[in-house]
Tab-separated table of C-alpha atoms in Angstrom:
chain	number	residue	atom	x	y	z
A	1	MET	CA	97.113	-27.403	-42.292
A	2	PHE	CA	95.891	-28.600	-38.120
A	3	ASN	CA	92.344	-26.447	-37.344
A	4	GLY	CA	93.058	-27.666	-33.214
A	5	LYS	CA	90.278	-29.204	-33.302
A	6	LYS	CA	90.265	-32.455	-31.887
A	7	LYS	CA	89.113	-35.797	-33.902
A	8	PRO	CA	85.870	-37.101	-32.338
A	9	LYS	CA	86.010	-40.586	-30.505
A	10	ASP	CA	85.244	-43.731	-32.180
A	11	ASP	CA	83.700	-46.085	-30.652
A	12	TRP	CA	86.776	-48.649	-30.713
A	13	SER	CA	89.091	-46.431	-29.701
A	14	THR	CA	86.689	-45.964	-26.323
A	15	MET	CA	84.891	-49.293	-26.427
A	16	SER	CA	88.722	-51.597	-25.847
A	17	THR	CA	89.645	-50.200	-22.912
A	18	VAL	CA	87.894	-52.157	-21.529
A	19	VAL	CA	89.504	-54.988	-22.547
A	20	LYS	CA	92.758	-53.330	-21.002
A	21	THR	CA	91.292	-52.871	-18.386
A	22	GLU	CA	89.429	-56.426	-16.863
A	23	ALA	CA	92.950	-57.871	-18.345
A	24	LYS	CA	94.620	-55.842	-15.578
A	25	LEU	CA	91.821	-56.459	-12.917
A	26	GLN	CA	91.613	-60.018	-13.759
A	27	SER	CA	95.701	-60.486	-13.238
A	28	LEU	CA	95.085	-58.879	-9.637
A	29	GLY	CA	92.303	-61.783	-8.871
A	30	GLU	CA	89.987	-58.880	-8.619
A	31	ILE	CA	87.236	-59.311	-11.304
A	32	THR	CA	85.890	-62.283	-13.224
A	33	PRO	CA	84.173	-61.321	-16.816
A	34	SER	CA	80.671	-63.410	-17.722
A	35	ARG	CA	81.054	-64.905	-20.934
A	36	ARG	CA	77.947	-62.919	-21.735
A	37	ALA	CA	77.083	-58.913	-22.745
A	38	GLY	CA	74.565	-57.414	-25.229
A	39	VAL	CA	73.659	-54.164	-27.108
A	40	ILE	CA	70.206	-52.585	-26.817
A	41	TYR	CA	69.355	-50.559	-29.442
A	42	ARG	CA	65.604	-48.839	-30.542
A	43	ASN	CA	64.320	-51.385	-33.103
A	44	ASN	CA	62.954	-50.222	-36.346
A	45	GLU	CA	61.039	-52.584	-38.555
A	46	GLU	CA	61.384	-49.741	-41.667
A	47	ASN	CA	65.177	-50.866	-41.902
A	48	ALA	CA	65.952	-53.681	-43.841
A	49	PHE	CA	69.414	-54.343	-41.853
A	50	GLN	CA	67.114	-54.280	-38.589
A	51	SER	CA	64.346	-56.174	-39.879
A	52	ASN	CA	66.463	-59.196	-40.973
A	53	LEU	CA	69.245	-58.459	-38.222
A	54	LYS	CA	69.717	-62.537	-37.085
A	55	SER	CA	70.600	-62.825	-41.055
A	56	GLU	CA	72.510	-60.133	-40.871
A	57	LEU	CA	74.473	-61.204	-37.748
A	58	ASN	CA	75.108	-64.205	-38.865
A	59	ASP	CA	77.086	-63.146	-41.176
A	60	VAL	CA	79.131	-60.684	-39.594
A	61	LEU	CA	79.969	-63.021	-36.433
A	62	TYR	CA	80.746	-65.754	-39.107
A	63	MET	CA	82.088	-65.175	-42.166
A	64	GLY	CA	85.462	-64.479	-42.853
A	65	GLU	CA	88.206	-63.881	-42.007
A	66	GLY	CA	88.166	-63.006	-37.820
A	67	ALA	CA	85.063	-64.208	-37.446
A	68	THR	CA	84.782	-64.505	-33.536
A	69	LYS	CA	81.681	-67.442	-33.955
A	70	THR	CA	80.750	-65.980	-30.810
A	71	ALA	CA	77.108	-67.382	-29.707
A	72	PHE	CA	74.113	-64.436	-29.838
A	73	GLU	CA	70.407	-63.889	-29.005
A	74	ILE	CA	67.662	-61.586	-30.274
A	75	GLU	CA	65.126	-60.391	-27.579
A	76	ASP	CA	62.585	-57.950	-26.933
A	77	ASP	CA	62.564	-56.309	-23.036
A	78	ASP	CA	59.514	-54.856	-21.714
A	79	ARG	CA	60.216	-51.048	-22.698
A	80	GLY	CA	59.821	-51.351	-26.702
A	81	MET	CA	63.925	-52.058	-26.888
A	82	ARG	CA	65.947	-54.926	-28.458
A	83	TRP	CA	69.128	-56.649	-27.177
A	84	VAL	CA	71.451	-58.451	-29.069
A	85	VAL	CA	72.978	-60.708	-26.266
A	86	LEU	CA	75.866	-62.152	-27.157
A	87	GLU	CA	77.860	-64.763	-25.498
A	88	ASP	CA	81.484	-66.280	-25.776
A	89	GLY	CA	84.402	-67.595	-23.374
A	90	ASN	CA	87.215	-65.496	-24.575
A	91	PHE	CA	86.106	-61.838	-23.378
A	92	GLY	CA	88.373	-59.989	-26.347
A	93	ASP	CA	86.206	-61.594	-28.866
A	94	LEU	CA	83.188	-60.606	-26.354
A	95	VAL	CA	84.228	-56.799	-26.791
A	96	SER	CA	85.188	-57.509	-30.270
A	97	SER	CA	81.900	-59.112	-31.276
A	98	VAL	CA	79.752	-56.346	-28.965
A	99	TYR	CA	81.676	-53.672	-31.158
A	100	THR	CA	80.904	-55.686	-34.380
A	101	VAL	CA	76.905	-55.915	-33.903
A	102	GLY	CA	76.837	-52.350	-32.798
A	103	ASN	CA	79.079	-50.929	-35.696
A	104	ALA	CA	77.456	-52.657	-38.122
A	105	ILE	CA	73.916	-51.882	-36.769
A	106	GLY	CA	75.457	-48.047	-36.855
A	107	MET	CA	76.578	-48.619	-40.831
A	108	ASN	CA	73.536	-49.298	-41.520
A	109	GLY	CA	71.235	-46.654	-40.423
A	110	GLY	CA	71.171	-47.384	-37.328
A	111	ALA	CA	73.860	-45.292	-35.558
A	112	ASP	CA	70.602	-42.887	-33.667
A	113	ASN	CA	69.071	-46.349	-32.466
A	114	LEU	CA	72.146	-47.612	-30.793
A	115	LEU	CA	71.675	-46.894	-26.765
A	116	ALA	CA	74.367	-49.128	-24.967
A	117	ALA	CA	77.181	-51.782	-24.565
A	118	VAL	CA	76.070	-53.719	-21.999
A	119	PHE	CA	78.773	-56.169	-19.794
A	120	GLU	CA	78.306	-58.051	-17.120
A	121	LEU	CA	81.050	-58.316	-14.363
A	122	TYR	CA	81.596	-59.821	-10.912
A	123	PHE	CA	84.452	-59.331	-8.144
A	124	THR	CA	86.506	-62.429	-7.077
A	125	GLY	CA	88.602	-60.045	-4.614
A	126	THR	CA	88.303	-56.203	-3.166
A	127	VAL	CA	89.215	-53.659	-5.126
A	128	GLU	CA	91.636	-50.410	-3.788
A	129	ASP	CA	89.861	-49.587	-0.501
A	130	ASN	CA	88.691	-53.210	0.756
A	131	THR	CA	84.702	-51.981	-0.366
A	132	TYR	CA	83.539	-54.052	-2.561
A	133	ARG	CA	81.778	-57.511	-1.023
A	134	SER	CA	83.129	-60.768	-3.686
A	135	GLY	CA	80.414	-62.026	-5.691
A	136	LEU	CA	79.321	-58.532	-6.649
A	137	ARG	CA	77.374	-58.376	-9.617
A	138	THR	CA	78.199	-55.160	-11.772
A	139	TYR	CA	77.403	-54.202	-15.079
A	140	TRP	CA	80.060	-51.646	-17.299
A	141	ILE	CA	77.729	-50.199	-19.581
A	142	TYR	CA	79.293	-47.489	-22.561
A	143	ARG	CA	76.974	-45.171	-23.749
A	144	TYR	CA	76.867	-44.880	-27.720
A	145	ASP	CA	75.850	-41.106	-27.531
A	146	ARG	CA	78.744	-40.087	-24.856
A	147	LYS	CA	81.786	-42.914	-26.240
A	148	ALA	CA	82.364	-43.522	-22.375
A	149	PHE	CA	81.202	-46.345	-20.028
A	150	TYR	CA	80.170	-45.875	-16.129
A	151	PRO	CA	79.534	-49.109	-13.838
A	152	PHE	CA	75.847	-49.939	-12.994
A	153	VAL	CA	75.235	-51.813	-9.850
A	154	PRO	CA	71.676	-52.912	-9.028
A	155	THR	CA	70.518	-53.545	-5.969
A	156	GLY	CA	66.696	-54.677	-7.517
A	157	ASP	CA	64.574	-55.425	-10.772
A	158	SER	CA	62.784	-52.136	-9.612
A	159	GLU	CA	63.291	-49.276	-11.554
A	160	GLY	CA	65.862	-47.200	-9.119
A	161	GLU	CA	67.241	-49.757	-7.266
A	162	ARG	CA	70.717	-49.413	-7.625
A	163	ASP	CA	73.601	-49.019	-5.059
A	164	ARG	CA	74.901	-45.702	-5.460
A	165	PRO	CA	78.563	-45.263	-3.633
A	166	THR	CA	79.541	-48.098	-4.768
A	167	GLU	CA	79.206	-47.491	-8.679
A	168	ALA	CA	80.818	-43.847	-7.672
A	169	ARG	CA	83.991	-45.784	-6.152
A	170	LEU	CA	84.118	-48.100	-9.009
A	171	GLY	CA	83.752	-45.700	-11.472
A	172	GLN	CA	87.018	-43.844	-9.782
A	173	ASP	CA	88.691	-47.115	-9.409
A	174	LEU	CA	88.002	-47.925	-13.208
A	175	ARG	CA	89.277	-44.867	-14.434
A	176	LYS	CA	92.917	-45.144	-12.509
A	177	HIS	CA	93.111	-48.999	-14.482
A	178	GLY	CA	92.490	-47.393	-17.754
A	179	LEU	CA	88.389	-47.538	-18.113
A	180	ALA	CA	87.181	-44.651	-20.267
A	181	ILE	CA	84.444	-43.375	-17.723
A	182	GLU	CA	81.848	-41.226	-18.532
A	183	LYS	CA	82.634	-37.815	-16.382
A	184	SER	CA	78.974	-36.457	-15.745
A	185	LEU	CA	77.589	-38.855	-12.569
A	186	THR	CA	74.042	-37.343	-14.074
A	187	GLU	CA	75.012	-39.486	-17.310
A	188	TRP	CA	75.097	-42.283	-15.604
A	189	MET	CA	71.599	-43.870	-16.211
A	190	GLY	CA	70.339	-46.547	-14.253
A	191	LEU	CA	69.167	-49.727	-17.449
A	192	TRP	CA	66.966	-52.328	-15.356
A	193	GLY	CA	65.361	-55.510	-17.205
A	194	ILE	CA	68.796	-56.420	-18.729
A	195	PRO	CA	68.486	-59.986	-19.981
A	196	PHE	CA	71.291	-61.978	-18.330
Protein backbone atom coordinates (compact mmCIF):
# COMPACT_ATOMS: atom_id res chain seq x y z
CA MET A 1 0.00 0.00 0.00
CA PHE A 2 1.36 3.43 -0.95
CA ASN A 3 1.34 5.98 1.84
CA GLY A 4 2.60 8.92 -0.18
CA LYS A 5 5.74 9.34 1.91
CA LYS A 6 9.01 9.79 0.12
CA LYS A 7 11.66 7.20 0.85
CA PRO A 8 14.42 8.89 2.86
CA LYS A 9 17.64 9.48 0.96
CA ASP A 10 20.49 7.19 1.77
CA ASP A 11 24.10 8.34 1.85
CA TRP A 12 25.20 6.51 -1.30
CA SER A 13 22.44 7.82 -3.57
CA THR A 14 23.40 11.37 -2.59
CA MET A 15 27.15 10.92 -2.26
CA SER A 16 27.42 9.24 -5.66
CA THR A 17 26.27 12.48 -7.31
CA VAL A 18 29.79 13.80 -6.63
CA VAL A 19 31.23 11.15 -8.99
CA LYS A 20 29.00 12.21 -11.90
CA THR A 21 29.52 15.92 -11.26
CA GLU A 22 33.30 15.61 -11.01
CA ALA A 23 33.45 13.48 -14.20
CA LYS A 24 31.38 16.03 -16.13
CA LEU A 25 33.41 19.03 -14.95
CA GLN A 26 36.70 17.21 -15.52
CA SER A 27 35.63 16.28 -19.07
CA LEU A 28 34.97 19.99 -19.65
CA GLY A 29 38.50 20.76 -18.43
CA GLU A 30 37.19 22.82 -15.54
CA ILE A 31 38.19 20.87 -12.45
CA THR A 32 40.80 18.44 -11.15
CA PRO A 33 40.18 16.36 -8.05
CA SER A 34 42.88 16.04 -5.46
CA ARG A 35 43.84 12.53 -4.47
CA ARG A 36 42.55 13.18 -0.94
CA ALA A 37 39.28 13.21 0.95
CA GLY A 38 38.24 12.69 4.54
CA VAL A 39 35.54 11.67 6.97
CA ILE A 40 35.23 13.72 10.17
CA TYR A 41 33.47 12.38 13.25
CA ARG A 42 33.27 12.74 17.02
CA ASN A 43 35.29 9.86 18.43
CA ASN A 44 33.75 7.65 21.08
CA GLU A 45 36.40 5.52 22.82
CA GLU A 46 33.63 3.47 24.46
CA ASN A 47 32.55 2.30 21.00
CA ALA A 48 34.50 -0.91 20.32
CA PHE A 49 34.52 -0.36 16.55
CA GLN A 50 35.82 3.22 16.84
CA SER A 51 38.45 2.32 19.45
CA ASN A 52 39.80 -0.31 17.01
CA LEU A 53 39.15 1.74 13.85
CA LYS A 54 42.50 1.30 12.10
CA SER A 55 42.25 -2.49 12.17
CA GLU A 56 38.55 -2.41 11.24
CA LEU A 57 39.19 -0.12 8.24
CA ASN A 58 42.09 -2.29 7.10
CA ASP A 59 39.60 -5.16 6.85
CA VAL A 60 36.94 -3.04 5.13
CA LEU A 61 39.19 -1.26 2.59
CA TYR A 62 41.77 -3.96 1.82
CA MET A 63 40.03 -7.34 2.07
CA GLY A 64 37.51 -9.07 -0.12
CA GLU A 65 35.91 -8.53 -3.47
CA GLY A 66 35.62 -4.91 -4.55
CA ALA A 67 38.25 -3.68 -2.05
CA THR A 68 39.58 -0.32 -3.24
CA LYS A 69 42.90 -0.54 -1.36
CA THR A 70 42.64 3.20 -0.70
CA ALA A 71 45.40 4.47 1.63
CA PHE A 72 44.22 6.08 4.87
CA GLU A 73 45.45 7.73 8.06
CA ILE A 74 43.56 8.56 11.24
CA GLU A 75 44.23 12.03 12.66
CA ASP A 76 42.88 14.11 15.53
CA ASP A 77 42.35 17.82 14.93
CA ASP A 78 42.72 20.70 17.40
CA ARG A 79 38.92 20.87 17.85
CA GLY A 80 38.65 17.41 19.38
CA MET A 81 37.38 15.73 16.21
CA ARG A 82 38.85 12.70 14.49
CA TRP A 83 39.53 12.44 10.77
CA VAL A 84 39.97 9.45 8.51
CA VAL A 85 42.05 10.97 5.70
CA LEU A 86 41.95 8.87 2.53
CA GLU A 87 44.16 9.02 -0.55
CA ASP A 88 43.52 7.39 -3.93
CA GLY A 89 44.42 8.38 -7.52
CA ASN A 90 41.08 7.05 -8.79
CA PHE A 91 38.33 9.51 -7.83
CA GLY A 92 35.58 6.89 -8.10
CA ASP A 93 37.47 4.60 -5.71
CA LEU A 94 38.12 7.55 -3.38
CA VAL A 95 34.39 8.35 -3.20
CA SER A 96 33.55 4.67 -2.71
CA SER A 97 36.10 4.45 0.12
CA VAL A 98 34.76 7.60 1.81
CA TYR A 99 31.27 6.11 1.65
CA THR A 100 32.56 2.77 2.98
CA VAL A 101 34.31 4.43 5.95
CA GLY A 102 31.23 6.49 6.86
CA ASN A 103 28.97 3.49 6.43
CA ALA A 104 31.22 1.28 8.57
CA ILE A 105 31.27 3.85 11.40
CA GLY A 106 27.52 4.42 11.08
CA MET A 107 26.59 0.73 11.02
CA ASN A 108 28.66 0.07 14.13
CA GLY A 109 26.97 2.42 16.56
CA GLY A 110 28.53 5.66 15.34
CA ALA A 111 25.84 7.15 13.06
CA ASP A 112 25.21 10.06 15.45
CA ASN A 113 28.94 10.79 15.59
CA LEU A 114 29.40 11.24 11.82
CA LEU A 115 29.72 14.90 10.88
CA ALA A 116 30.88 15.22 7.29
CA ALA A 117 32.75 13.81 4.33
CA VAL A 118 35.09 16.29 2.63
CA PHE A 119 36.42 16.21 -0.95
CA GLU A 120 39.20 18.51 -2.17
CA LEU A 121 39.03 19.75 -5.78
CA TYR A 122 40.86 22.42 -7.80
CA PHE A 123 39.59 24.53 -10.67
CA THR A 124 41.75 24.21 -13.77
CA GLY A 125 39.65 26.49 -15.95
CA THR A 126 36.57 28.62 -15.60
CA VAL A 127 32.99 27.64 -14.96
CA GLU A 128 29.88 29.13 -16.60
CA ASP A 129 30.43 32.88 -16.20
CA ASN A 130 34.26 32.93 -15.98
CA THR A 131 34.17 33.83 -12.28
CA TYR A 132 36.51 31.17 -10.88
CA ARG A 133 40.26 31.56 -11.01
CA SER A 134 42.43 28.69 -12.14
CA GLY A 135 43.98 26.82 -9.22
CA LEU A 136 41.16 27.76 -6.81
CA ARG A 137 41.03 25.12 -4.09
CA THR A 138 37.51 24.18 -3.05
CA TYR A 139 36.10 21.62 -0.68
CA TRP A 140 32.84 19.86 -1.42
CA ILE A 141 31.42 18.98 1.98
CA TYR A 142 28.81 16.26 2.48
CA ARG A 143 26.85 16.59 5.72
CA TYR A 144 25.61 13.24 6.95
CA ASP A 145 22.75 14.81 8.89
CA ARG A 146 21.47 16.79 5.88
CA LYS A 147 22.22 14.18 3.16
CA ALA A 148 23.52 16.96 0.91
CA PHE A 149 26.68 18.70 -0.28
CA TYR A 150 27.78 22.31 -0.22
CA PRO A 151 30.95 24.05 -1.43
CA PHE A 152 33.42 25.56 1.01
CA VAL A 153 36.13 28.00 -0.11
CA PRO A 154 38.34 28.99 2.84
CA THR A 155 40.52 32.07 2.36
CA GLY A 156 42.60 31.52 5.50
CA ASP A 157 43.09 29.29 8.51
CA SER A 158 41.07 31.36 10.98
CA GLU A 159 37.41 30.71 11.60
CA GLY A 160 35.24 32.95 9.43
CA GLU A 161 37.78 33.35 6.63
CA ARG A 162 35.88 32.14 3.59
CA ASP A 163 34.73 33.34 0.17
CA ARG A 164 30.92 33.30 0.48
CA PRO A 165 30.17 34.88 -2.95
CA THR A 166 32.27 32.23 -4.71
CA GLU A 167 30.60 29.49 -2.64
CA ALA A 168 27.14 30.75 -3.65
CA ARG A 169 28.02 30.83 -7.38
CA LEU A 170 29.73 27.47 -7.13
CA GLY A 171 26.69 25.96 -5.40
CA GLN A 172 24.44 27.08 -8.28
CA ASP A 173 26.86 25.72 -10.89
CA LEU A 174 27.33 22.41 -9.11
CA ARG A 175 23.57 21.97 -8.75
CA LYS A 176 23.22 22.49 -12.54
CA HIS A 177 25.83 19.77 -13.06
CA GLY A 178 23.94 17.28 -10.88
CA LEU A 179 25.48 17.58 -7.40
CA ALA A 180 22.94 17.23 -4.57
CA ILE A 181 23.36 20.69 -2.98
CA GLU A 182 22.03 21.72 0.44
CA LYS A 183 19.29 24.27 -0.24
CA SER A 184 19.64 26.27 2.98
CA LEU A 185 22.74 28.50 2.91
CA THR A 186 22.61 28.77 6.71
CA GLU A 187 23.48 25.06 6.79
CA TRP A 188 26.70 25.62 4.81
CA MET A 189 28.92 25.33 7.87
CA GLY A 190 32.55 26.39 7.66
CA LEU A 191 35.12 23.71 8.42
CA TRP A 192 38.56 25.11 9.21
CA GLY A 193 41.53 22.94 10.08
CA ILE A 194 40.92 20.35 7.34
CA PRO A 195 44.11 18.21 7.56
CA PHE A 196 44.70 18.02 3.79
